[in-house]
Coordinates of C-alpha atoms in Angstrom, one line a residue:
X1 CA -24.0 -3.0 -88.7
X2 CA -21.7 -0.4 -87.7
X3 CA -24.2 -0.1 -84.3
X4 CA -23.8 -3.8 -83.1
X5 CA -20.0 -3.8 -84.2
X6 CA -19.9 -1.0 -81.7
X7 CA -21.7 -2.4 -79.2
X8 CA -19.2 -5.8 -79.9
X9 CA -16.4 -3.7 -79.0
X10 CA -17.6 -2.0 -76.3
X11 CA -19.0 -5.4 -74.8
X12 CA -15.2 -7.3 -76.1
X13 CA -14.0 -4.9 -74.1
X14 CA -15.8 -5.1 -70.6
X15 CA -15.8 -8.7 -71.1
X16 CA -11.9 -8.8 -71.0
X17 CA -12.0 -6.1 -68.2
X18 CA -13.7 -8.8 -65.8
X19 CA -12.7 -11.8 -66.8
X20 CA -10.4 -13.0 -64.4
X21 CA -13.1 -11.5 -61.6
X22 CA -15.3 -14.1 -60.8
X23 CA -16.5 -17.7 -62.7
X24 CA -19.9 -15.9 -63.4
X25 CA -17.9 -13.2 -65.6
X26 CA -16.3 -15.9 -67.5
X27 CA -19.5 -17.9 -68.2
X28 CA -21.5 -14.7 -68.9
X29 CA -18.4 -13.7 -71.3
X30 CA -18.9 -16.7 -73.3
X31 CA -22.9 -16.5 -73.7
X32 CA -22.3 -13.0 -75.3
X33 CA -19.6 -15.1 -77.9
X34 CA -22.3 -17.6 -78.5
X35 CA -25.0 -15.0 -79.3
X36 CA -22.4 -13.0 -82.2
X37 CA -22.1 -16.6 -83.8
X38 CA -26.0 -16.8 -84.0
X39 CA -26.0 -13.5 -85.3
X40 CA -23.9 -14.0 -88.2
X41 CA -25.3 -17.7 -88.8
X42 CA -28.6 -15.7 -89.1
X43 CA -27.3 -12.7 -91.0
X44 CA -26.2 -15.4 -93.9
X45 CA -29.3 -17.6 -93.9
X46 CA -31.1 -14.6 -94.2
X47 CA -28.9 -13.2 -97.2
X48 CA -29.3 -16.7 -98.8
X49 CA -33.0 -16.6 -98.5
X50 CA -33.2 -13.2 -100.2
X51 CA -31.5 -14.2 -102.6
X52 CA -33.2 -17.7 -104.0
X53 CA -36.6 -15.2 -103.9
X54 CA -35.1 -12.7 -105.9
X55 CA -36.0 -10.6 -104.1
X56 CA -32.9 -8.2 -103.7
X57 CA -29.8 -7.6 -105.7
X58 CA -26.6 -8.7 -103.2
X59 CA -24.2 -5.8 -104.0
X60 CA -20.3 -7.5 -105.0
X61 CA -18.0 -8.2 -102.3
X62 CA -16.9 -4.5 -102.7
X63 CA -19.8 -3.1 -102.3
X64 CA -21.2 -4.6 -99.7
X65 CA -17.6 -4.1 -97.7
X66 CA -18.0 -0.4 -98.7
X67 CA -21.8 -0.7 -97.5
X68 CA -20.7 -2.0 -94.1
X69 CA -18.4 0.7 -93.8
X70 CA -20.5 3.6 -94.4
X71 CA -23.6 2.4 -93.0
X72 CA -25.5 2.2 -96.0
X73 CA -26.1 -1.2 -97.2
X74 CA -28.8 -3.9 -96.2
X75 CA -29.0 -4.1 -92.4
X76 CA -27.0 -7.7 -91.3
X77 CA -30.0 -8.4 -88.8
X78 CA -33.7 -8.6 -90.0
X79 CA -36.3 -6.3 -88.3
X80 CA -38.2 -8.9 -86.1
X81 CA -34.9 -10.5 -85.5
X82 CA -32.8 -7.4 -84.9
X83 CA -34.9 -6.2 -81.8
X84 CA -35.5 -9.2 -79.9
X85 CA -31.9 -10.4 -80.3
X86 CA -30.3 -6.5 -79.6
X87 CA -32.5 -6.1 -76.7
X88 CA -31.5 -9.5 -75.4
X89 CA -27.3 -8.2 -76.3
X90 CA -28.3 -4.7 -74.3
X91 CA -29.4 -6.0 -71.5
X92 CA -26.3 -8.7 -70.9
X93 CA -23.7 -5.8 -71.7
X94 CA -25.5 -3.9 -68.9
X95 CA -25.4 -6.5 -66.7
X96 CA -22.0 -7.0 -67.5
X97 CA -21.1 -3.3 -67.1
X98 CA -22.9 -3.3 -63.8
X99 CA -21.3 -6.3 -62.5
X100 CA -17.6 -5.2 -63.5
X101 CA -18.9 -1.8 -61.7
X102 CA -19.5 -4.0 -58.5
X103 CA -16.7 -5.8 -58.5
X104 CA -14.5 -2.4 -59.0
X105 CA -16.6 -0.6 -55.9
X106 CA -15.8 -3.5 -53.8
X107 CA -11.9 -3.9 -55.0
X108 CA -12.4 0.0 -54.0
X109 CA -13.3 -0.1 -50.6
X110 CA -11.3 -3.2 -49.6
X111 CA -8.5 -0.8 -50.6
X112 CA -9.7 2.0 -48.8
X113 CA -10.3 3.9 -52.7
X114 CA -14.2 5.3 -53.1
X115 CA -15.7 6.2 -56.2
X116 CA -18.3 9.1 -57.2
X117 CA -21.5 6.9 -57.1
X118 CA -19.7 4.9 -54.4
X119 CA -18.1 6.5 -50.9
X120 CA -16.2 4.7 -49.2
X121 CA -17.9 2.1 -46.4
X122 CA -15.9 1.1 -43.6
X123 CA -16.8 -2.2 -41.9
X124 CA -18.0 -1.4 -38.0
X125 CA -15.3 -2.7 -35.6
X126 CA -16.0 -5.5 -34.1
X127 CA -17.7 -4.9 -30.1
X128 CA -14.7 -4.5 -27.4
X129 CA -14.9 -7.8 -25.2
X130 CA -17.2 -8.2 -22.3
X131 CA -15.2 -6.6 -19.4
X132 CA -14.6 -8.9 -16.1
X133 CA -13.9 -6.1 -13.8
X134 CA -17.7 -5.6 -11.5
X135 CA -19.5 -3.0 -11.8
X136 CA -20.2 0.1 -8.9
X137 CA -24.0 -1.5 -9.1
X138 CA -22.7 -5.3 -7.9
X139 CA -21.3 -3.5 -4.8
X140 CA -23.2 -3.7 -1.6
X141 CA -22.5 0.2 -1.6
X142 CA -21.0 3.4 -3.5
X143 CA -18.7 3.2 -0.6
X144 CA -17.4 -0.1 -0.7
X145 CA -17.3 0.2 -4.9
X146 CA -14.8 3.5 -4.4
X147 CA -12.3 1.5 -1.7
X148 CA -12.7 -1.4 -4.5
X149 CA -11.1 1.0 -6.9
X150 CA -8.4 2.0 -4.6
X151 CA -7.5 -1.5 -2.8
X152 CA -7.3 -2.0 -7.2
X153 CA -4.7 0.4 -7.7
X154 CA -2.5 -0.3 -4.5
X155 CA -2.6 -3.8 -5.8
X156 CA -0.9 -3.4 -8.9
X157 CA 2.2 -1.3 -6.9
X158 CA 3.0 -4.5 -4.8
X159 CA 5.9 -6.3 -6.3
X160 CA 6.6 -9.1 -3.8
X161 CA 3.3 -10.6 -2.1
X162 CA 5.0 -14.0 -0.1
X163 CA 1.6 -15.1 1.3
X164 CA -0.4 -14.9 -2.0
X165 CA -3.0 -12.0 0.2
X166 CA -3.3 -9.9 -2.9
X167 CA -4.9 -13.2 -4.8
X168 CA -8.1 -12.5 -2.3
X169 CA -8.3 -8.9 -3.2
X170 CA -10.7 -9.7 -5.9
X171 CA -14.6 -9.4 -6.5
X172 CA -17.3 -7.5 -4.9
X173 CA -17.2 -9.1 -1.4
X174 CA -14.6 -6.7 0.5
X175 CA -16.0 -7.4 3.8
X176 CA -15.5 -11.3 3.5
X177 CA -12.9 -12.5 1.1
X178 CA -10.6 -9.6 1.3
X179 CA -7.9 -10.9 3.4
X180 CA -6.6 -8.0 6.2
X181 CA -9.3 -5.8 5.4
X182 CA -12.2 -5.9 7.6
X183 CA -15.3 -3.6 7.5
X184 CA -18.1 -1.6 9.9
X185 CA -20.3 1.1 10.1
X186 CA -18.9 4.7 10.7
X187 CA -21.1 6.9 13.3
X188 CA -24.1 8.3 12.0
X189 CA -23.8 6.6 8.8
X190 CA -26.1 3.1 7.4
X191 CA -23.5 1.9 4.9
X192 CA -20.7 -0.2 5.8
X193 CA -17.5 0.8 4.6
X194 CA -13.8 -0.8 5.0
X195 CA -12.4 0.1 8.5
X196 CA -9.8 -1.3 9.5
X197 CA -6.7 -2.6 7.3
X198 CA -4.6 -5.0 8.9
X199 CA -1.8 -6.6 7.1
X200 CA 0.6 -7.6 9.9
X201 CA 3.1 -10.1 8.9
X202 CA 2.2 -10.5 5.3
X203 CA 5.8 -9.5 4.2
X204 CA 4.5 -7.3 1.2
X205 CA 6.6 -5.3 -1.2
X206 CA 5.3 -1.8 -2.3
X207 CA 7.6 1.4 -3.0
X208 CA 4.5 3.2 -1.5
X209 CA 1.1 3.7 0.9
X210 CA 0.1 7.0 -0.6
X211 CA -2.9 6.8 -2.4
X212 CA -4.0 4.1 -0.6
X213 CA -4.3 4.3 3.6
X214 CA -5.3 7.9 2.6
X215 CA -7.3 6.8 -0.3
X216 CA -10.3 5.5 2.3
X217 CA -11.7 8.1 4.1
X218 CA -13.8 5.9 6.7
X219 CA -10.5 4.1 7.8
X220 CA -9.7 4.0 11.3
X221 CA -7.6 2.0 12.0
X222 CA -4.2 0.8 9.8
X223 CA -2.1 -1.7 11.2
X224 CA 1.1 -2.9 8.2
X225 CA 3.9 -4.5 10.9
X226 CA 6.3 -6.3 9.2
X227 CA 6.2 -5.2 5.4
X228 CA 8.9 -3.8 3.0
X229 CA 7.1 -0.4 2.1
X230 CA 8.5 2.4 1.2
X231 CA 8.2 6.1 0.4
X232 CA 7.0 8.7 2.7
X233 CA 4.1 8.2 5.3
X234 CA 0.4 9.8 3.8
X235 CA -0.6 12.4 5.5
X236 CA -3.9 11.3 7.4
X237 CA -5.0 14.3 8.4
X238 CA -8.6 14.4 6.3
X239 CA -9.4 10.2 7.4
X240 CA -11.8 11.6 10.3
X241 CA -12.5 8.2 11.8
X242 CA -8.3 7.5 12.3
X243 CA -7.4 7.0 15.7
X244 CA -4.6 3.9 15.2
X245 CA -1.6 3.7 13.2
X246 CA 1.3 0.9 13.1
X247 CA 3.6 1.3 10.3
X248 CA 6.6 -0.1 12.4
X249 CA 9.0 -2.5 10.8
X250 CA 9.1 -1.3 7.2
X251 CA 11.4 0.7 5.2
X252 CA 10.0 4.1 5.2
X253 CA 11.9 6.8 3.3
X254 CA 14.5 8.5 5.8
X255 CA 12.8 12.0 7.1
X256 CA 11.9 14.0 10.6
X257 CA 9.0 12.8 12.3
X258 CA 5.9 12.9 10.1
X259 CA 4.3 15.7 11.6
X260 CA 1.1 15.3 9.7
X261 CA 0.1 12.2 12.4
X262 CA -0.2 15.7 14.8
X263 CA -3.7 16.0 12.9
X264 CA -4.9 12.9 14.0
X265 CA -6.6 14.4 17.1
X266 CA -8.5 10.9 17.9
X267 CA -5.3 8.7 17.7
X268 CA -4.7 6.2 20.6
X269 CA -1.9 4.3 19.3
X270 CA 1.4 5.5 17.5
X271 CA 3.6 3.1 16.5
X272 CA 6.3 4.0 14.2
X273 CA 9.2 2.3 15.3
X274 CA 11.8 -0.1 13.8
X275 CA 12.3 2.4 10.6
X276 CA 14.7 5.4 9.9
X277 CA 13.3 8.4 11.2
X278 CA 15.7 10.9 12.5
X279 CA 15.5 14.4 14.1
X280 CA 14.2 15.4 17.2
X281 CA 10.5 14.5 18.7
X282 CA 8.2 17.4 18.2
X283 CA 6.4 18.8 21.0
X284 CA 3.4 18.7 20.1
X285 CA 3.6 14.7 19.6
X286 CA 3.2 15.3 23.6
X287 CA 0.2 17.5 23.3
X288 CA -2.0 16.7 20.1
X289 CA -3.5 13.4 21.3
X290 CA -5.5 13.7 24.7
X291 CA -6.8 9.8 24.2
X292 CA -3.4 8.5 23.4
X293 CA -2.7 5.2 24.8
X294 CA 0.4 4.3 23.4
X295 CA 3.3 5.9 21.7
X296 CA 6.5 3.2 20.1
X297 CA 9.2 5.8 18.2
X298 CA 11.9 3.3 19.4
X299 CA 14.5 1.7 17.0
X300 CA 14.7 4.8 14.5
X301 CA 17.6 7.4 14.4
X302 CA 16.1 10.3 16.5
X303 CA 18.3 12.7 18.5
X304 CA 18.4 15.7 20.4
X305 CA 16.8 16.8 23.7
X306 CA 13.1 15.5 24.8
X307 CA 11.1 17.8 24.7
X308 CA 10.4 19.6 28.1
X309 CA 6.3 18.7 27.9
X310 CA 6.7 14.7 28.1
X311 CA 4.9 15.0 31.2
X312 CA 1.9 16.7 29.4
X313 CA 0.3 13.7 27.3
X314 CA -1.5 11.1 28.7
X315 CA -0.3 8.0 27.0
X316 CA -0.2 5.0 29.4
X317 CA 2.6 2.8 26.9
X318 CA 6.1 5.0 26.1
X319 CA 9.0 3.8 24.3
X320 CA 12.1 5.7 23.2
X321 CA 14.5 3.2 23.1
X322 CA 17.5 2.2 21.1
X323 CA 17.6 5.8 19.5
X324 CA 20.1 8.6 20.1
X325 CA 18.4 11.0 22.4
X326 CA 20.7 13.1 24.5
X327 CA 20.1 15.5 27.6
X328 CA 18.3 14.9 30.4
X329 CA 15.2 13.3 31.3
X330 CA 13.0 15.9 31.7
X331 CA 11.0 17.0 35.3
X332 CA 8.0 17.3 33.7
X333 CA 7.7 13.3 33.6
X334 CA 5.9 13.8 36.7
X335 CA 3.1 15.3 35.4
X336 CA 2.1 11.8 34.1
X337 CA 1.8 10.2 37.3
X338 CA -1.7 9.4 37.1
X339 CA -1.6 8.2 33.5
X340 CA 1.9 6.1 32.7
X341 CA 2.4 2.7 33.3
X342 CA 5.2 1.6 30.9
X343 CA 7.8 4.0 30.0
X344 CA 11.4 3.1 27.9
X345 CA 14.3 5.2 27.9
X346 CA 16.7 2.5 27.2
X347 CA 19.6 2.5 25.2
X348 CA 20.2 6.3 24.4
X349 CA 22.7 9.1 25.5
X350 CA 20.6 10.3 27.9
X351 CA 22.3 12.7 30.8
X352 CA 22.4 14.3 34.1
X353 CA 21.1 13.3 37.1
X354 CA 18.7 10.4 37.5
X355 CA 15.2 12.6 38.2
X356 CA 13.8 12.8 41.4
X357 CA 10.3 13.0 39.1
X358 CA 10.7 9.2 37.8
X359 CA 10.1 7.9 41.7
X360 CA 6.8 9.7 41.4
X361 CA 5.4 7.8 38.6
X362 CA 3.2 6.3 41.5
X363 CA 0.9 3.3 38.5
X364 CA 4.3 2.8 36.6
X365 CA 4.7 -0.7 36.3
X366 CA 7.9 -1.0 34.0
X367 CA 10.6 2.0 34.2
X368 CA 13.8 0.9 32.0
X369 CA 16.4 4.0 31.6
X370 CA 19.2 1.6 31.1
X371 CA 22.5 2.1 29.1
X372 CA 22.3 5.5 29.1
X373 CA 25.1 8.5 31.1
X374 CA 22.5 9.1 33.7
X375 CA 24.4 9.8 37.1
X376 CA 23.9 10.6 40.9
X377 CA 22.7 8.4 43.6
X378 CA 19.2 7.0 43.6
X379 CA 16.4 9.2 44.9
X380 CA 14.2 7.7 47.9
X381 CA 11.4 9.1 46.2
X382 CA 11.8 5.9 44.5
X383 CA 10.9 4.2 47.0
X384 CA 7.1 5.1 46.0
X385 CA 7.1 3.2 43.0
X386 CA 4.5 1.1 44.5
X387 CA 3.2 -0.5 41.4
X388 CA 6.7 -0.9 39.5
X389 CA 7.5 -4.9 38.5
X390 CA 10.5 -3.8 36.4
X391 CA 13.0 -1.1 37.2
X392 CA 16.4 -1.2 35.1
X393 CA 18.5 1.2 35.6
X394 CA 21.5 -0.5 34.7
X395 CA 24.9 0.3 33.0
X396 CA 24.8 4.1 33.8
X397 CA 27.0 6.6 36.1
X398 CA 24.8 5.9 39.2
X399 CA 26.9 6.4 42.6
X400 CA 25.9 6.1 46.2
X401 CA 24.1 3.5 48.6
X402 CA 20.8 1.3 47.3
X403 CA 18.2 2.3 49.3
X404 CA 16.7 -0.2 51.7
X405 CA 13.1 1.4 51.3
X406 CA 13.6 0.4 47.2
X407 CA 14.6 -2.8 48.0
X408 CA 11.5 -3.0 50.1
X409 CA 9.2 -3.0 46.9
X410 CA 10.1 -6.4 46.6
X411 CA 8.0 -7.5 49.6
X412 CA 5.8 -5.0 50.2
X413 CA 5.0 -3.4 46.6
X414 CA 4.9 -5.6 43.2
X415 CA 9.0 -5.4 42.3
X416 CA 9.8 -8.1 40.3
X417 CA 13.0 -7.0 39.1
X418 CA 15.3 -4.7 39.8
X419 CA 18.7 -4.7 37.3
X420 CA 21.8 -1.8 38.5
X421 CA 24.7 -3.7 37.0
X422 CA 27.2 -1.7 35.5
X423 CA 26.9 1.4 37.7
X424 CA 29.4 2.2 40.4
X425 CA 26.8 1.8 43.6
X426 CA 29.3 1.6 46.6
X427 CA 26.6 0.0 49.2
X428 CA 23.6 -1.5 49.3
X429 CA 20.3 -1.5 51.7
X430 CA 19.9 -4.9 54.0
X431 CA 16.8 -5.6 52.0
X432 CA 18.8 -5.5 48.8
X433 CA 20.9 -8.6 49.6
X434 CA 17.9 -10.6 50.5
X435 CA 16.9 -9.4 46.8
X436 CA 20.2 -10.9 45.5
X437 CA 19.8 -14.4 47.1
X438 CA 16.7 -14.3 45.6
X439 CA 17.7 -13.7 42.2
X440 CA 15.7 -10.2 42.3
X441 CA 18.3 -8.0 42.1
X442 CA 21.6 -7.9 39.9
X443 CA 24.2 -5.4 41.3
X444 CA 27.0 -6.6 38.9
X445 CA 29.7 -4.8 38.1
X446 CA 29.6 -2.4 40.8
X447 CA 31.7 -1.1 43.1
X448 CA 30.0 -2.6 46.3
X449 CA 32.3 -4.9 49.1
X450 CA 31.7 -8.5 49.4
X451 CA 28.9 -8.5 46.4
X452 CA 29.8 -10.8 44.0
X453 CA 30.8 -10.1 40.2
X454 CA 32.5 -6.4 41.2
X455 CA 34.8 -3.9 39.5
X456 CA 38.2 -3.9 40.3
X457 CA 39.8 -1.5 43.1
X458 CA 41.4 0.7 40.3
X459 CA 38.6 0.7 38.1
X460 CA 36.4 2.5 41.0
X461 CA 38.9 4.5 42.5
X462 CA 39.3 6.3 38.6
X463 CA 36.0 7.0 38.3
X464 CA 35.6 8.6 41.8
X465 CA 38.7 10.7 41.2
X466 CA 37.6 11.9 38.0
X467 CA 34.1 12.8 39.1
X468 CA 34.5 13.9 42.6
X469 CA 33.5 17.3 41.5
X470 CA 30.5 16.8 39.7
X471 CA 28.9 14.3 42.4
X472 CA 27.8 17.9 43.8
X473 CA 25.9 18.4 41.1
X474 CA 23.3 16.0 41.9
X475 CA 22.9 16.5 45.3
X476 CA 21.0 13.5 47.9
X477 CA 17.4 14.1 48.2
X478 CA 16.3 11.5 51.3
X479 CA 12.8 13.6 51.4
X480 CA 10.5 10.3 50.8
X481 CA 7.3 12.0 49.1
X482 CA 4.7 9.2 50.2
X483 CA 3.6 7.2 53.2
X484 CA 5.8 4.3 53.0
X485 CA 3.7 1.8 54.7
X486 CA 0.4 3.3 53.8
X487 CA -2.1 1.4 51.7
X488 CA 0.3 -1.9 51.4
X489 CA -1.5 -4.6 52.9
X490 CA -1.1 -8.3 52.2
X491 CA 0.3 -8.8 48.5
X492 CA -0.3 -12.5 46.9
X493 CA 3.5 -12.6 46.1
X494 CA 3.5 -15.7 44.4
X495 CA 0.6 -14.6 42.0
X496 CA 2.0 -11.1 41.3
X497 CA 5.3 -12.6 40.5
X498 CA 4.3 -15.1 38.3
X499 CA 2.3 -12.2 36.4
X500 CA 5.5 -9.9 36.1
X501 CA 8.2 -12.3 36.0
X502 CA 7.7 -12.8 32.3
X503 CA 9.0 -9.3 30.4
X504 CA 7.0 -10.2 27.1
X505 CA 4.1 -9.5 29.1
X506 CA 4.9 -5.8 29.2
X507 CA 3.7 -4.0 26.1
X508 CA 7.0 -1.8 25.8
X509 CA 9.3 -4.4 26.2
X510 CA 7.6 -6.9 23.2
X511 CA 7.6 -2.9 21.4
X512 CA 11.6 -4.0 21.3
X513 CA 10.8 -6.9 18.8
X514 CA 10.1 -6.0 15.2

């Protein structure tokens, strides 16, 4: 008796411990309640029984309580009876222990709490989401996958994209879809690889290029006119392939001349103009590139003396214009004779006497050294400027008589236009004012009698009598250093002029427009 009241209490008590758990606690807590009412209704019908036989002696009420208590009266469940029924009791307190046991493991872990027979089990995090971005293996090449990665990164630096061109820069298909980026094969190589970036006139914003033009090592070419970047230029020095370079018309950082470019030994075109460079012009920008072509520093802030080897490179297209170069025009100029075709000194604070070595510039078809302090008369050396369709040479200190043989040019070379307003010429050539009836030459602002559009009297006479002393400084040279007449021949006027008369046609002068 006292075995199944224990095993009531303990089984009472699990019961009440799970409960509230689950619907098959309760219903499982109420078939073990059933069952201790069939036990007693047994345990009386089989006290009953024994006693209509006879066959025992029921102790008093006392006794049987005392009984009960010491576990020494009758048993309260028959033998037949007592093991099916407590094997039937056993086995649902198990179950219920084992199912409490569960349901404690499992409050456990969701709770982060193990047990001894039960470590803790963390659920497996759920699979990261199928990335979008392609993979090196859907790329034509390794070296298209790698620019992928850095045309990527550059991507996310641009703040301000106008034309929507970043909105192409996406997928595998560089070579097609990518707008401004175009690609070839390098020398000696089967792949093909981006070449050439081109994003003139796309209006981007970005604080920065490094990390990206020097972030593809078979680039050659890297043309970004007319952007808003910033920061400092990347050095180019390892991109093998480079040989062209236009950066002009941003808002690069303030410095000197990037003198990395220097190590760009293939370069053909320079073009850094229309930013805020400053200092003076390295020499060896003269003497670094023996397949230059063209060379656009003009619009910046440099200053200081050019350099004495000018004359060494062989670029054909020379702009310096609108800076703040001073000294003179160095002799060495001539050295390029064979090689320079457009050259700009224009608007600077260029001094001394007007060279002898610019009339030697024999395939020069555009010399502009206007609006500088260049003085003395005009060489007749410049009367070999046989292929020149543009000479300005106005607002300076020039001086002296026009020479016929210049004016000349006009009918017997290609001279299209030749501009020396706003100098203080005192005479002009007879060819010359055929020149100005025909709209050829402009001599305004001069000092010359009967020309139209002069200075006054008292304007010319002050500047003669303040510079009488330095006119000997730049002494006349009438030594002509070529055969005037030789080699002219027949020109088709009309077809030349109509060629030259249009200035945008000249490389350096569109160079002046951002």
């Amino acid at each position: 008796m006292s075995t199944l009241k224990g095993f009531g209490e303990q089984l009472g008590s699990v019961a009440a411990s799970v409960k509230t758990n689950s619907d098959d606690v309760t219903r499982l807590t109420k078939q073990i309640d059933d069952f201790g009412a069939d036990v007693e209704g047994l345990r009386r019908q089989r006290i009953s029984d024994e006693r209509a036989k006879g066959a025992i002696d029921f102790p008093t009420a006392s006794a049987t309580a005392h009984a009960t208590l010491t576990n020494n009266g009758p048993p309260l469940i028959p033998g037949p009876l007592k093991g099916s029924r407590l094997a039937l009791f056993c086995v649902l307190a198990v179950s219920c222990i084992a199912l409490s046991a569960r349901t404690s493991d499992a409050t456990g872990r969701d709770a982060g709490v193990g047990t001894d027979n039960h470590p803790i089990r963390y659920a497996a995090p759920p699979p990261p989401p199928m990335s979008s971005e392609p993979r090196a293996c859907e790329f034509e090449n390794l070296r298209l996958y790698r620019a992928y990665l850095v045309i990527k990164k550059f991507k996310k630096t641009v703040t301000r994209d106008p034309k929507g061109v970043t909105s192409t820069w996406t997928g595998t298909d560089l070579c097609g879809s990518y707008k401004g980026f175009f690609c070839e094969r390098p020398r000696n190589i089967p792949d093909r690889t981006v070449a050439s970036v081109d994003l003139n006139g796309y209006q981007l914003h970005a604080d920065s290029l490094e990390g990206f033009v020097d972030g593809l090592p078979d680039l050659a070419l890297f043309h970004a006119n007319s952007n808003n970047f910033g920061g400092a230029l990347p050095n180019l020095k390892k991109l093998q392939y480079f040989y062209e370079l236009d950066v002009s018309n941003n808002r690069l950082a303030p410095a000197p001349f990037p003198t990395d470019v220097l190590g760009l030994a293939n370069a053909t075109f320079i073009d850094i103009r229309f930013n805020s460079f400053f200092g003076e012009l390295p020499a060896g920008l003269f003497s670094s590139f023996p397949e230059v072509e063209a060379i656009f520093v003009n619009n910046n802030q440099f200053s200081g003396n050019l350099p004495d080897n000018i004359g060494d490179s062989p670029v054909n297209y020379f702009s310096l214009a609108n800076n703040q170069f001073s000294g003179p025009i160095p002799a060495s100029i001539a050295r390029a004779a064979d090689t320079l075709l457009e050259v700009l000194f224009l608007n600077n604070m260029l001094s001394g006497c007007l060279p002898y070595e610019l009339g030697l510039l024999a395939q020069a078809t555009v010399i502009d050294a206007g609006t500088n302090q260049l003085t003395g008369p005009i060489p007749c050396s410049y009367a070999c400027l046989r292929s020149v369709e543009q000479l300005n040479l106005a607002d300076n200190l020039l001086y002296g008589v026009v020479p016929d043989a210049l004016c000349r040019l006009a009918a017997d070379g290609h001279l299209v236009n030749l501009t020396l307003s706003g100098n203080f010429f005192t005479w002009l050539g007879q060819s010359c004012w055929d020149l100005i009836n025909e709209g050829k030459l402009n001599v305004d602002r001069n000092c010359i009698p009967w020309a139209p559009n002069q200075r006054s009297y008292e304007e010319c006479a002050e500047f003669f009598h303040e510079n009488w002393t330095k006119m000997t400084t730049c002494p006349v040279n009438f030594h002509v250093p070529c055969d005037h007449h030789k080699g002219y021949g027949s020109v088709d006027a009309g077809r030349e002029e109509a060629k030259a008369a249009e200035e945008y046609q000249y490389r350096t002068y569109s160079a002046l427009k951002p």
